XYZ file of C-alpha atoms in Angstrom:
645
model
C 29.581 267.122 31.801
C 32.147 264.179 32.216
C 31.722 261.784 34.920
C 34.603 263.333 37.164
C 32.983 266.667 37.465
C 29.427 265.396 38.603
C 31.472 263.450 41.226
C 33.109 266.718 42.431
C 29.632 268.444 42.577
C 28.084 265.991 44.326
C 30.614 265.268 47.318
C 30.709 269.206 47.166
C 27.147 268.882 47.855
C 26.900 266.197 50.412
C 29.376 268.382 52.478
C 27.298 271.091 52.475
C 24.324 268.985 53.554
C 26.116 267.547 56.197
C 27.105 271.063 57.661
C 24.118 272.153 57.742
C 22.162 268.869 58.977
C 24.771 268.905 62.232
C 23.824 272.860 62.364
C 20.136 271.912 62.691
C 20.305 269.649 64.784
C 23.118 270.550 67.546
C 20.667 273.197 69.086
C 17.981 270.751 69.655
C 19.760 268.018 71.516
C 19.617 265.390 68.787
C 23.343 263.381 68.424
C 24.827 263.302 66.044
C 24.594 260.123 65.338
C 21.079 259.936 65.063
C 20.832 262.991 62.294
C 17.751 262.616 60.033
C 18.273 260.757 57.107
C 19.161 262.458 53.432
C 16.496 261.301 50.588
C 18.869 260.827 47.888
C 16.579 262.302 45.219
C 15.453 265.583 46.905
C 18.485 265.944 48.606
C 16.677 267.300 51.280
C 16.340 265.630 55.168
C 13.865 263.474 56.047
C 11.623 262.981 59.091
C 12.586 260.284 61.327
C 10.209 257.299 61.285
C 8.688 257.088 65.009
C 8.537 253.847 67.071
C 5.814 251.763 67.041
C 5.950 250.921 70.999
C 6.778 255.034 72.494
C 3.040 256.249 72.869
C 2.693 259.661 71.275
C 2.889 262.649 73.975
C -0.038 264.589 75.310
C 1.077 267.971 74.833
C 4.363 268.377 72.965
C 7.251 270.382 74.207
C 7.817 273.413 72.567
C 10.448 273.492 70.333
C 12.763 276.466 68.759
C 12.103 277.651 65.481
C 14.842 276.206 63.303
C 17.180 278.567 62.184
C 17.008 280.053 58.275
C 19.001 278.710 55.972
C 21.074 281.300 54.242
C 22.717 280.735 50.361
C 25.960 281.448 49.914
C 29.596 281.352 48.439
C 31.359 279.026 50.741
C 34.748 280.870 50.532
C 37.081 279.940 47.863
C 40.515 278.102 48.747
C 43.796 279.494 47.504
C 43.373 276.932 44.956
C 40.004 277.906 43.784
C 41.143 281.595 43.984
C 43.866 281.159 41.174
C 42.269 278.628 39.310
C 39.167 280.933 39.411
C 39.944 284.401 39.217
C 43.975 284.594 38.379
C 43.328 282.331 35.304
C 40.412 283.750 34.361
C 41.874 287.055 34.570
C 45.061 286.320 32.131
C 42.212 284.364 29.795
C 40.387 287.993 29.391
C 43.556 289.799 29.040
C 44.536 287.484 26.284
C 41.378 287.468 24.514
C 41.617 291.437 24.149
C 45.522 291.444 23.773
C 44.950 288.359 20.627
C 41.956 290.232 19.084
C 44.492 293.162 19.030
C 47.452 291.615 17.534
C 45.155 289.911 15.161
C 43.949 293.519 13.825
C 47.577 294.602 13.811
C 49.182 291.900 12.102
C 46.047 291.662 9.199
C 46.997 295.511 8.816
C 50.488 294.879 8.688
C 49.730 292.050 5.962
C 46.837 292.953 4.182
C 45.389 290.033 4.812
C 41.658 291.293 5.042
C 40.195 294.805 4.127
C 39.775 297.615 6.777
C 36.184 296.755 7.243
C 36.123 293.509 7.167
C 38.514 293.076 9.955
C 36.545 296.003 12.105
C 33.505 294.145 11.156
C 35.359 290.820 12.357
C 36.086 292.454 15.467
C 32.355 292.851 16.308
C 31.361 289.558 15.310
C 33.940 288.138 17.507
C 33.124 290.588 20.293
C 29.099 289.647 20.104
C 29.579 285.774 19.923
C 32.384 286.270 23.267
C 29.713 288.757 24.576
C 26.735 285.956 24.332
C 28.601 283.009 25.648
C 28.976 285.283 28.411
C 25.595 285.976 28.568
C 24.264 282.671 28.408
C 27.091 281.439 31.552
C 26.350 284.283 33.894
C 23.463 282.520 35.281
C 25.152 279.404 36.100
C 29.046 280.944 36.975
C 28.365 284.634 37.296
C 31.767 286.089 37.742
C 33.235 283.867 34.608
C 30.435 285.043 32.401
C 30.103 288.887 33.629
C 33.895 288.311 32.619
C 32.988 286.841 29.373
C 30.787 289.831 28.509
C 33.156 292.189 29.574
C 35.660 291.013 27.135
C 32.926 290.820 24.913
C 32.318 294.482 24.850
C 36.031 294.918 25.094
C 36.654 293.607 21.836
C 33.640 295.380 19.839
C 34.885 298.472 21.698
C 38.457 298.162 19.954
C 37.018 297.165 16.404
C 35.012 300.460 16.428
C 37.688 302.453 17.886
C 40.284 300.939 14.939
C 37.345 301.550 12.191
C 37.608 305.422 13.301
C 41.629 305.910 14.441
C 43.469 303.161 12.166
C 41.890 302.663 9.365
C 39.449 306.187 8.848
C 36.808 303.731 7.971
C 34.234 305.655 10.018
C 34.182 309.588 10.912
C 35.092 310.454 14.059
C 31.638 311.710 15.364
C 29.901 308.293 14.701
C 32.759 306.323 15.826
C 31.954 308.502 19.401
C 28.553 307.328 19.406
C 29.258 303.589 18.488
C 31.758 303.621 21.115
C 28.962 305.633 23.280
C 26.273 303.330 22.609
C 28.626 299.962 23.255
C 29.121 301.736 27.067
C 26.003 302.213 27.709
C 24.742 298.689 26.402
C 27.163 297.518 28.570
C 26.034 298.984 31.444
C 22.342 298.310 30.910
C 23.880 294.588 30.698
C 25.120 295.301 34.280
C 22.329 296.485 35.922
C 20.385 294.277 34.697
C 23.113 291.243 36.264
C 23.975 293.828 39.176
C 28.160 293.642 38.287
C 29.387 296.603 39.548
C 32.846 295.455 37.421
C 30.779 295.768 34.025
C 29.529 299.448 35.149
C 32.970 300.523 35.751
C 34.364 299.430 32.716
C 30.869 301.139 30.867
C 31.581 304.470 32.636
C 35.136 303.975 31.119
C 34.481 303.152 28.026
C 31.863 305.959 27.689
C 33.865 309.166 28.751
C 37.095 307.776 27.244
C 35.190 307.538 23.648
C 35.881 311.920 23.052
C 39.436 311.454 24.362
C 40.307 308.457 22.188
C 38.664 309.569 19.002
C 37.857 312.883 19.484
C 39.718 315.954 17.530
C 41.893 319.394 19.185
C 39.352 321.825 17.504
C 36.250 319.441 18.289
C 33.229 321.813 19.510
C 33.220 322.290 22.902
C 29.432 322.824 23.463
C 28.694 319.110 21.957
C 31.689 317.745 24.279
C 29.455 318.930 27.475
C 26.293 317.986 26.014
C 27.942 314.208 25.273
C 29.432 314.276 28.671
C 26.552 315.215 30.179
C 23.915 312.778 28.531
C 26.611 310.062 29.597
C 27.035 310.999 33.545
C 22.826 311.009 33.199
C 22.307 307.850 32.120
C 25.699 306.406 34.203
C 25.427 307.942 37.256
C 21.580 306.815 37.346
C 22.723 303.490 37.158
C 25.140 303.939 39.543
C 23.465 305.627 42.187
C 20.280 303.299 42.321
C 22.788 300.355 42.492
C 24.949 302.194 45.264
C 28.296 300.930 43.027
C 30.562 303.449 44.447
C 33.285 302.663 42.286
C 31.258 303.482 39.425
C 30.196 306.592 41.106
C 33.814 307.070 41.575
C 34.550 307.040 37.619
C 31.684 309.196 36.875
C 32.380 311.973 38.814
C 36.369 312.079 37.806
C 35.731 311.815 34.197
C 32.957 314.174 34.207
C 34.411 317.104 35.454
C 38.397 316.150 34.370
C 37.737 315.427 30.924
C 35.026 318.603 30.740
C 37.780 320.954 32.385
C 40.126 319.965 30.522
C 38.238 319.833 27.346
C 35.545 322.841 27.123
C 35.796 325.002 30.653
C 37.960 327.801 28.377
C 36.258 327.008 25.078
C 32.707 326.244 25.500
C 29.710 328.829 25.866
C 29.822 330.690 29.417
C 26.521 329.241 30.242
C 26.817 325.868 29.238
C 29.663 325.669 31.932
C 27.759 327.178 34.182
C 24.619 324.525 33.914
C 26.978 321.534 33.282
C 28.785 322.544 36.786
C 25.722 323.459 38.884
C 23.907 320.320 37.449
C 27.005 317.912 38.108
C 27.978 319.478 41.186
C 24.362 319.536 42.709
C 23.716 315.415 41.871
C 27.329 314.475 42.972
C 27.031 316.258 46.249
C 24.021 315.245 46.929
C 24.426 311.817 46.594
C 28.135 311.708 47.663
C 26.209 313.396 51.578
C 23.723 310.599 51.420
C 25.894 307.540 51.080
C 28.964 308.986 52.656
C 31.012 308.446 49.747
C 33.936 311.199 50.456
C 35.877 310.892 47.052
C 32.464 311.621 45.295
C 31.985 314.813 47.309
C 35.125 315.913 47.325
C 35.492 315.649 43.476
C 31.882 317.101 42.774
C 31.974 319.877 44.896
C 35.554 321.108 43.982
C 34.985 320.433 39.968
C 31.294 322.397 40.559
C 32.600 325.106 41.929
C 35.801 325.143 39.836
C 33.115 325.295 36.733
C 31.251 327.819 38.344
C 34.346 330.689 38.775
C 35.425 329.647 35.281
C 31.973 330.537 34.034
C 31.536 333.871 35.882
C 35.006 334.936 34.283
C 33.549 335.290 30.969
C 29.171 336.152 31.720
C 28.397 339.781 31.157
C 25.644 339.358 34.000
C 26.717 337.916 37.040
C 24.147 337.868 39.201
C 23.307 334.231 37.758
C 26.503 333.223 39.956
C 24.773 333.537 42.575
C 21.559 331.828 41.894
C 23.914 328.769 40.822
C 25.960 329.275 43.971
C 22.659 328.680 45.959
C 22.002 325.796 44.279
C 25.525 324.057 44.784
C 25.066 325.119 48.340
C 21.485 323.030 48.302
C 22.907 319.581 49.467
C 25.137 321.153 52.111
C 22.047 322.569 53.524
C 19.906 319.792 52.832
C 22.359 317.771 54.942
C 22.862 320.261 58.032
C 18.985 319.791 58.329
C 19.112 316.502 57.893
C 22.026 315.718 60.258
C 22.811 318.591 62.343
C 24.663 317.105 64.856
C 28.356 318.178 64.243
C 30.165 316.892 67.338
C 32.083 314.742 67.791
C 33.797 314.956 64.340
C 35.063 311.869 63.042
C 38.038 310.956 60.676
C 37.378 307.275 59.750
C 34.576 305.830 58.061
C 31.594 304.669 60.836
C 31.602 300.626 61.167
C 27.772 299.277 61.233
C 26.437 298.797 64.792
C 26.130 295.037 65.411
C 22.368 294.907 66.375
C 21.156 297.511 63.407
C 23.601 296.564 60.765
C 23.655 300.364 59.539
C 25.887 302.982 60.804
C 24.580 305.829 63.138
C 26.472 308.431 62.847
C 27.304 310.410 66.474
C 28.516 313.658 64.415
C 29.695 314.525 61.119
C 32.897 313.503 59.247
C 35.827 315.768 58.495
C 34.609 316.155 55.173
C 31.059 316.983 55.987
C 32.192 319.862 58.155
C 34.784 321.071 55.870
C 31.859 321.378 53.364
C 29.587 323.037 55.336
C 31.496 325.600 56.819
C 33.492 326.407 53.765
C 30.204 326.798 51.613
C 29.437 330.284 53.344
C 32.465 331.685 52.133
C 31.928 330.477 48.517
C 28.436 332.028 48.915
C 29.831 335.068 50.274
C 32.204 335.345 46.677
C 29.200 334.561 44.580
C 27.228 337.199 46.328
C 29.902 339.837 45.484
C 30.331 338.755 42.130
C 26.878 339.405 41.560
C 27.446 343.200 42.512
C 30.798 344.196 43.121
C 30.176 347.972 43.437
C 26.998 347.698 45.675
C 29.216 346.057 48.310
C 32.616 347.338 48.102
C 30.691 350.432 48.901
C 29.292 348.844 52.075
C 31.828 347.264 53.910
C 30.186 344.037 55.835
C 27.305 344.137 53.780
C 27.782 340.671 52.135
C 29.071 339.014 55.756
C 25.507 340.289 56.725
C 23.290 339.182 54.241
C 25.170 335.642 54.399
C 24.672 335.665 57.964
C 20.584 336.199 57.249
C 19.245 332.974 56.187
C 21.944 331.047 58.402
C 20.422 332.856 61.677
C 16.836 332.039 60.157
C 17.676 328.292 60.063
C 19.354 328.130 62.895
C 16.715 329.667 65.447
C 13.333 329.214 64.092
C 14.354 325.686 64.759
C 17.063 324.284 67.014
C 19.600 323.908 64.504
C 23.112 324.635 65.963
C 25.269 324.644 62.854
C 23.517 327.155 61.101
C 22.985 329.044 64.130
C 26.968 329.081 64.456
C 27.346 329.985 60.723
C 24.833 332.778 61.302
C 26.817 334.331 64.318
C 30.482 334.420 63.164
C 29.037 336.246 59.784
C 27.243 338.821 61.825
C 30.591 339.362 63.804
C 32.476 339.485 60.741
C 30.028 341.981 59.206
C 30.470 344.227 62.917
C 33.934 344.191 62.316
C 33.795 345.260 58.791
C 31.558 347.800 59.044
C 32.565 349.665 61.877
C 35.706 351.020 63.352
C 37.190 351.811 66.939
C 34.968 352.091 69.871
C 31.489 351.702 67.743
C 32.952 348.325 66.864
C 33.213 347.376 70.394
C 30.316 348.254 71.354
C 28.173 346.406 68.591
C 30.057 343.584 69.459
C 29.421 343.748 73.011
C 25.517 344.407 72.146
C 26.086 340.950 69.886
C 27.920 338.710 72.488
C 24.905 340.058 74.549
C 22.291 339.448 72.421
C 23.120 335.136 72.021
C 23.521 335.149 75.489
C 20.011 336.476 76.028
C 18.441 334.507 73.088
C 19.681 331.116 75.185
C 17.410 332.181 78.122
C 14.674 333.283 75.812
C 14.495 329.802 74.028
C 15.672 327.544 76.391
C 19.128 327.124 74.543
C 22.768 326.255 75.392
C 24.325 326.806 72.093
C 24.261 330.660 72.109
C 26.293 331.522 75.304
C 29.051 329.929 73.320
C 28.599 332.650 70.390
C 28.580 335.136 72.685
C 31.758 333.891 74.754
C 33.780 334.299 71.544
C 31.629 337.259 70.359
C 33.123 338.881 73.583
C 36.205 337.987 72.979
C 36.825 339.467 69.788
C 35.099 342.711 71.394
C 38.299 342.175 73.999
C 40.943 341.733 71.597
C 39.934 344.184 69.454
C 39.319 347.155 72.318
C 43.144 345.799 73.588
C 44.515 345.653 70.483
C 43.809 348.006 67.293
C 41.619 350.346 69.031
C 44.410 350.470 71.484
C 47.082 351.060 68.895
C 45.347 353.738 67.430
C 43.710 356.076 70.228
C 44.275 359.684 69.447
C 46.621 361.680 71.974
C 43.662 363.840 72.740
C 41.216 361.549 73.753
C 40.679 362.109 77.674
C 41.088 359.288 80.501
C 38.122 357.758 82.023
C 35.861 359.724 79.739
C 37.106 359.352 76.490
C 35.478 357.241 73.452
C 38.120 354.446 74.130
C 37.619 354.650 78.436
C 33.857 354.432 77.719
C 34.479 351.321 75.556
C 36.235 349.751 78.445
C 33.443 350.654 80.637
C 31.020 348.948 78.723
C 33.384 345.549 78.358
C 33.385 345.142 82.211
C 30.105 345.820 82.284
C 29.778 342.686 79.175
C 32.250 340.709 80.987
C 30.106 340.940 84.164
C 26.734 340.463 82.990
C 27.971 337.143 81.595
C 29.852 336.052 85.104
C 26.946 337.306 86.947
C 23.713 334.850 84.973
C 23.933 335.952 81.504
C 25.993 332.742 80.441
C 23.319 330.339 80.793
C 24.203 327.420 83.113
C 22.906 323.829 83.310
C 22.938 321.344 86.130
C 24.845 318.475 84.098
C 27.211 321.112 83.703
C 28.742 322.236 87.112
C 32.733 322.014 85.981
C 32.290 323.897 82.810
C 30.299 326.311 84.366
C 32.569 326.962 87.056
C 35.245 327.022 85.448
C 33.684 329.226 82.622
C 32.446 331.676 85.247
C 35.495 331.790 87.006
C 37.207 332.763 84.289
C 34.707 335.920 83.262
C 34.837 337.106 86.707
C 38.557 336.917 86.504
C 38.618 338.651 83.371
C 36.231 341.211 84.681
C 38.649 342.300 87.766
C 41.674 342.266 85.715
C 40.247 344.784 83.310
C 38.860 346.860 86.380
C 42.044 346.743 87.847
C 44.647 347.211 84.839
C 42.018 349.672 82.838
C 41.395 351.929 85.883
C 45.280 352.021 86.403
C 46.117 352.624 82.593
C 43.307 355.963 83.199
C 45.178 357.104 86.009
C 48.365 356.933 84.574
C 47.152 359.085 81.171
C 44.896 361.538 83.375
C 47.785 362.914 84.703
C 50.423 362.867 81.905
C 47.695 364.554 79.806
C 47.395 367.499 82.516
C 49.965 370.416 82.526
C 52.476 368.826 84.307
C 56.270 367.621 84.416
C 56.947 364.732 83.952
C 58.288 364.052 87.057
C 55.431 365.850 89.482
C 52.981 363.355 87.017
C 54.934 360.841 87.345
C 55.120 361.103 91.044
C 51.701 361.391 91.339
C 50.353 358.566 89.000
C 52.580 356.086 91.086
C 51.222 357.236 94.686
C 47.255 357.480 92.541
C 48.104 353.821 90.889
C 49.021 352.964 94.498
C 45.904 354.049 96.692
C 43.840 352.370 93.785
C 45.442 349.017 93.922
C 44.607 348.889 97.710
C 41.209 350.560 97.639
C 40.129 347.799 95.467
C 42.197 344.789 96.976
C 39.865 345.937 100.208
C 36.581 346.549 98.151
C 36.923 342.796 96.827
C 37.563 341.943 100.443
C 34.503 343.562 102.226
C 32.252 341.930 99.187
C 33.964 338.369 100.092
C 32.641 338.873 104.009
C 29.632 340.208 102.472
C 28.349 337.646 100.223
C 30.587 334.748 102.029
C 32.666 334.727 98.627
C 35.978 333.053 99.491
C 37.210 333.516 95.702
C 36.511 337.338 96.051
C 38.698 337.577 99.326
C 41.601 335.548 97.735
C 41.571 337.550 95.058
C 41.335 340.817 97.232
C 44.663 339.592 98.964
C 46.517 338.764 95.942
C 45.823 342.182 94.443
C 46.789 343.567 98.051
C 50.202 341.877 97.965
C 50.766 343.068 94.340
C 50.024 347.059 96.210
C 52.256 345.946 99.380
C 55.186 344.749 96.416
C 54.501 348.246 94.761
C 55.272 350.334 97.607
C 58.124 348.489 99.386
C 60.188 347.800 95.713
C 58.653 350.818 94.202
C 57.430 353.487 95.821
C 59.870 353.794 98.724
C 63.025 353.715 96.555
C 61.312 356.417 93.522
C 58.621 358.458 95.147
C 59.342 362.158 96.421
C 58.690 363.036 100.529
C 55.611 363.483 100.535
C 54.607 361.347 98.251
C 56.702 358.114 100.244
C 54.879 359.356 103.047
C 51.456 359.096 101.639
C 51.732 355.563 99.738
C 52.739 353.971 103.004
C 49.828 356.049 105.080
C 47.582 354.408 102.272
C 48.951 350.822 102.987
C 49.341 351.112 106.585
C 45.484 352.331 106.644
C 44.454 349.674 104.382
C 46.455 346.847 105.531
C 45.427 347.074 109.663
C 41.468 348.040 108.071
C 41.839 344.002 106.225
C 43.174 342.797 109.230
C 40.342 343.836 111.294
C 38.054 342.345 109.014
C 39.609 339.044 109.680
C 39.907 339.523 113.097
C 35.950 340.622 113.171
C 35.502 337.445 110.730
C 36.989 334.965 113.200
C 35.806 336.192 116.375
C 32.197 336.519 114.693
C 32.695 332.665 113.872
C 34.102 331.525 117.128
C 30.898 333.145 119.072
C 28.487 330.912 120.151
């Protein structure tokens, strides 16, 4: 080392001192000027010498612990940068680019046989690769470069002794080129570069592409790709290098799709997807790597269809299917908070210095909730005649083991899962009014397991359970109710029947409240109550309407008489929701007594009075006159009952 450099090390040195001399001492009052001196051959402070006259102190004050020295990399100038990194980048780059001219040009020339310029190559490669080795300690990046050219350079000699110069068959050049990756990554685990695993991970699942043949056998391709990601992905995962990670997963399943998904035995897809799906995912959930888990768990189940395509028995599919869905699970139990779902990746908390996650990612959700449909196709693969004969069986036995996990414990993901698949099995399996009323008994059933086990997740299953029971009774099984079927006691009346009823159980207790709640269970109940009346209101109408154009009458004497019956009924309840509002000091109840009221007074002054027949005029405004001065009483009765003392 020339005399220059040891003066740059050691004025590097003193600064750093310095810094952290003025560090130690600013928190404890001393000046600065009076900083403990440096012993120039530890380097290290002394102890000031004490006076001889100060008299040592009785009891001395305590004093702060000093504050832990922490190595590190004092960040690197612009200058450093380049002259560090830059350079040292274009040095690599040239070594590899000369050592590959230099094999190109001694081919061109003939200067040296075939072997000994591949055997060159390694010679060069090893004494690169051990300079490297013995520099890392001292300057790690310029020797984990070093070795990385190193194994660059061996890496082309091989791959020229098998592709230029047919020196070496193809199969052994793979495993020379196999065995260089994966000495270079045992080289970076043991020096923890995460740039040296990359380029290992490269270098090993590149080897069959670069060397190997169109007709090559398929089953060894797997079997080589798979004792690769093994050893890789190993080293990868225990040194959390997600980059590596990164390259493992992408070349594991895009070189073995590409290469053997068509061509290689059924079942050796099958294991090589499960198995690389299962570790990916599974470590891709724990460290929240997204690229990991979205690459494993598409290229798993990608492997998996393309295996069931071509196996005589399928109901191994499924078995694998369960075991792709294993980390999902193993996840939901782990974390089953889902709310609030985030989009970014969660910062570490200043005081912990790990992240806490409030709710699952995008990804994480995506994944869990689309893994009971995958399930759902592996299950019917397994037995495609059972269940096409049995419409909603699969939805139901999906919907099993979700329920299971999601009630014997408090798990509301699974319980979610669980619910929608039993719905979606209802609504396979049944038709018209039976499919109402299975989904009423459902929507009923959540609600009444919340009360049962003190849970809040369950009314929410049921709100939408009854809604699908709504649109459904309002919708197909509206579309398609027979001409015979008779009003207000016919399959499709009774199914109405039974969805006020629903809708009223759950505005009357049945949707579970909570006192932190109040709003959203106001407005929630509100809304049931409202939904109840309309459909009381509307679906008694509709009845009145059909039990008279279904009786053996014109169509003008049923038409007269459905308007003046459609009429009478609009005020008989505007004064039933009335009397209940006095009754149980409801104001809601009254309002909405009034409004339905006005909507009858509107009827007969736009309606009735310009289309109804003599007698029938005379009746619908009878009916409104009797109902109208009967409400008005009860207010009067109302106030005067308040105003008495």
């Amino acid at each position: 080392m020339s005399l220059e450099e040891r003066m740059d090390r050691l004025e590097h040195r003193l600064a750093v001192l310095e810094t952290l001399v003025r560090q130690l001492a600013a928190p404890r009052g001393i000046p600065v000027g009076s900083a403990p001196v440096l012993d120039e051959v530890n380097a290290g402070p002394m102890p000031p010498r004490p006076a001889m006259a100060a008299p040592a102190p009785k009891m001395p004050p305590p004093r702060p612990p000093a504050p832990a020295v922490v190595k590190g990399i004092l960040p690197l100038t612009s200058e450093q940068w380049i002259g560090q990194r830059v350079f040292l980048g274009i040095g690599v780059a040239a070594l590899l680019a000369a050592a590959g001219y230099l094999l190109k040009l001694s081919f061109e020339r003939n200067w040296i046989t075939p072997v000994m310029r591949c055997l060159g190559g390694v010679g060069a490669g090893v004494v690169v690769g051990a300079i490297g080795w013995r520099l890392h300690s001292r300057y790690r990046t310029y020797g984990a470069a070093l070795i990385g050219a190193g194994a660059g350079i061996i890496y082309l000699s091989v791959w020229a002794a098998a592709k230029l110069y047919g020196v070496v068959p193809s199969a052994p050049g793979i495993v020379g080129l196999a065995l260089i990756s994966v000495a270079l990554a045992m080289i970076a685990y043991a020096i923890n570069v995460e740039a040296l695993g990359t380029a290992a991970a490269l270098g090993a699942f590149m080897a069959p592409v670069l060397l190997g043949e169109s007709r090559a056998n398929a089953n060894l391709l797997l079997l080589y790709l798979a004792s690769m990601a093994v050893g890789l992905g190993l080293v990868a995962a225990r040194r959390r290098w997600r980059l590596t990670m990164l390259v493992v997963a992408a070349s594991y399943f895009g070189v073995g799709i590409a290469g053997a998904a068509e061509r290689a035995i059924p079942w050796a897809v099958l294991v090589y997807g499960v198995g690389g799906g299962t570790a990916g995912l599974f470590i891709g959930m724990r460290e929240r790597w997204w690229e990991t888990r979205l690459l494993t768990f598409s290229g798993g189940w990608w492997l998996l269809a393309a295996a069931n395509d071509r196996l005589a028995t399928h109901w191994v599919t499924l078995v694998a299917a369960v075991i792709l869905a294993a980390p999902v699970w193993w996840h939901g139990l782990r974390s089953p908070r889902v709310l609030p779902i985030h989009m970014r990746p969660l910062e570490p908390l200043p005081a912990t210095g790990t992240a806490e996650p409030l709710g699952w990612s995008a990804g994480e959700a995506f994944y869990f909730f689309v893994t009971p449909f995958l399930l759902a196709w592996a299950l019917h693969a397994s037995a495609p005649g059972r269940f096409d004969a049995t419409p909603g069986l699969v939805a139901l036995v999906v919907a099993i083991p979700y329920l299971l996990a999601g009630y014997l414990r408090p798990l509301a993901p699974f319980a979610a899962v669980g619910a929608a698949a039993a719905g979606i099995a209802v609504s396979q399996h049944w038709e018209g009014a039976q499919q109402v009323y299975v989904l009423l008994g459902l929507a009923l059933v959540w609600a009444t397991l919340d009360h049962r086990l003190n849970r809040l997740d369950g009314r929410w299953y049921g709100l939408l359970t009854l809604a699908a029971a709504l649109q459904y009774l309002f919708d197909q099984a509206a579309r398609t109710r027979e001409a015979s079927d008779a009003a207000f006691t016919g399959p499709w009346a009774l199914a109405l029947w039974a969805a006020i009823a629903a809708a009223t159980a759950f505005a009357s207790g049945g949707w579970r409240t909570v006192p932190e709640g109040r709003e959203e269970t106001r407005v929630v109940k509100a809304g049931l109550w409202a939904v109840a009346g309309a459909m009381t209101l509307f679906g008694v109408t509709g009845e009145i309407r059909r039990y008279f154009e279904v009786r053996s009458l014109t169509t003008e004497s049923a038409s007269l008489a459905s308007g003046l019956a459609v009429s009478a009924w609009w005020l008989v309840f505007a004064s039933a929701l009335v009397v209940a509002g006095f009754r149980l000091s409801l104001k809601p109840a009254r309002v909405a007594g009034l409004a339905a009221a006005g909507m009858a007074v509107l009827k007969v002054v736009f309606f009735d009075l310009s289309s109804l027949d003599a007698l029938y005029r005379v009746g619908s405004v009878f009916i409104l006159a009797l109902v109208a001065l009967s409400l008005a009483y009860l207010y009067y009765r109302s106030d005067r009952s308040a105003r008495t003392p």
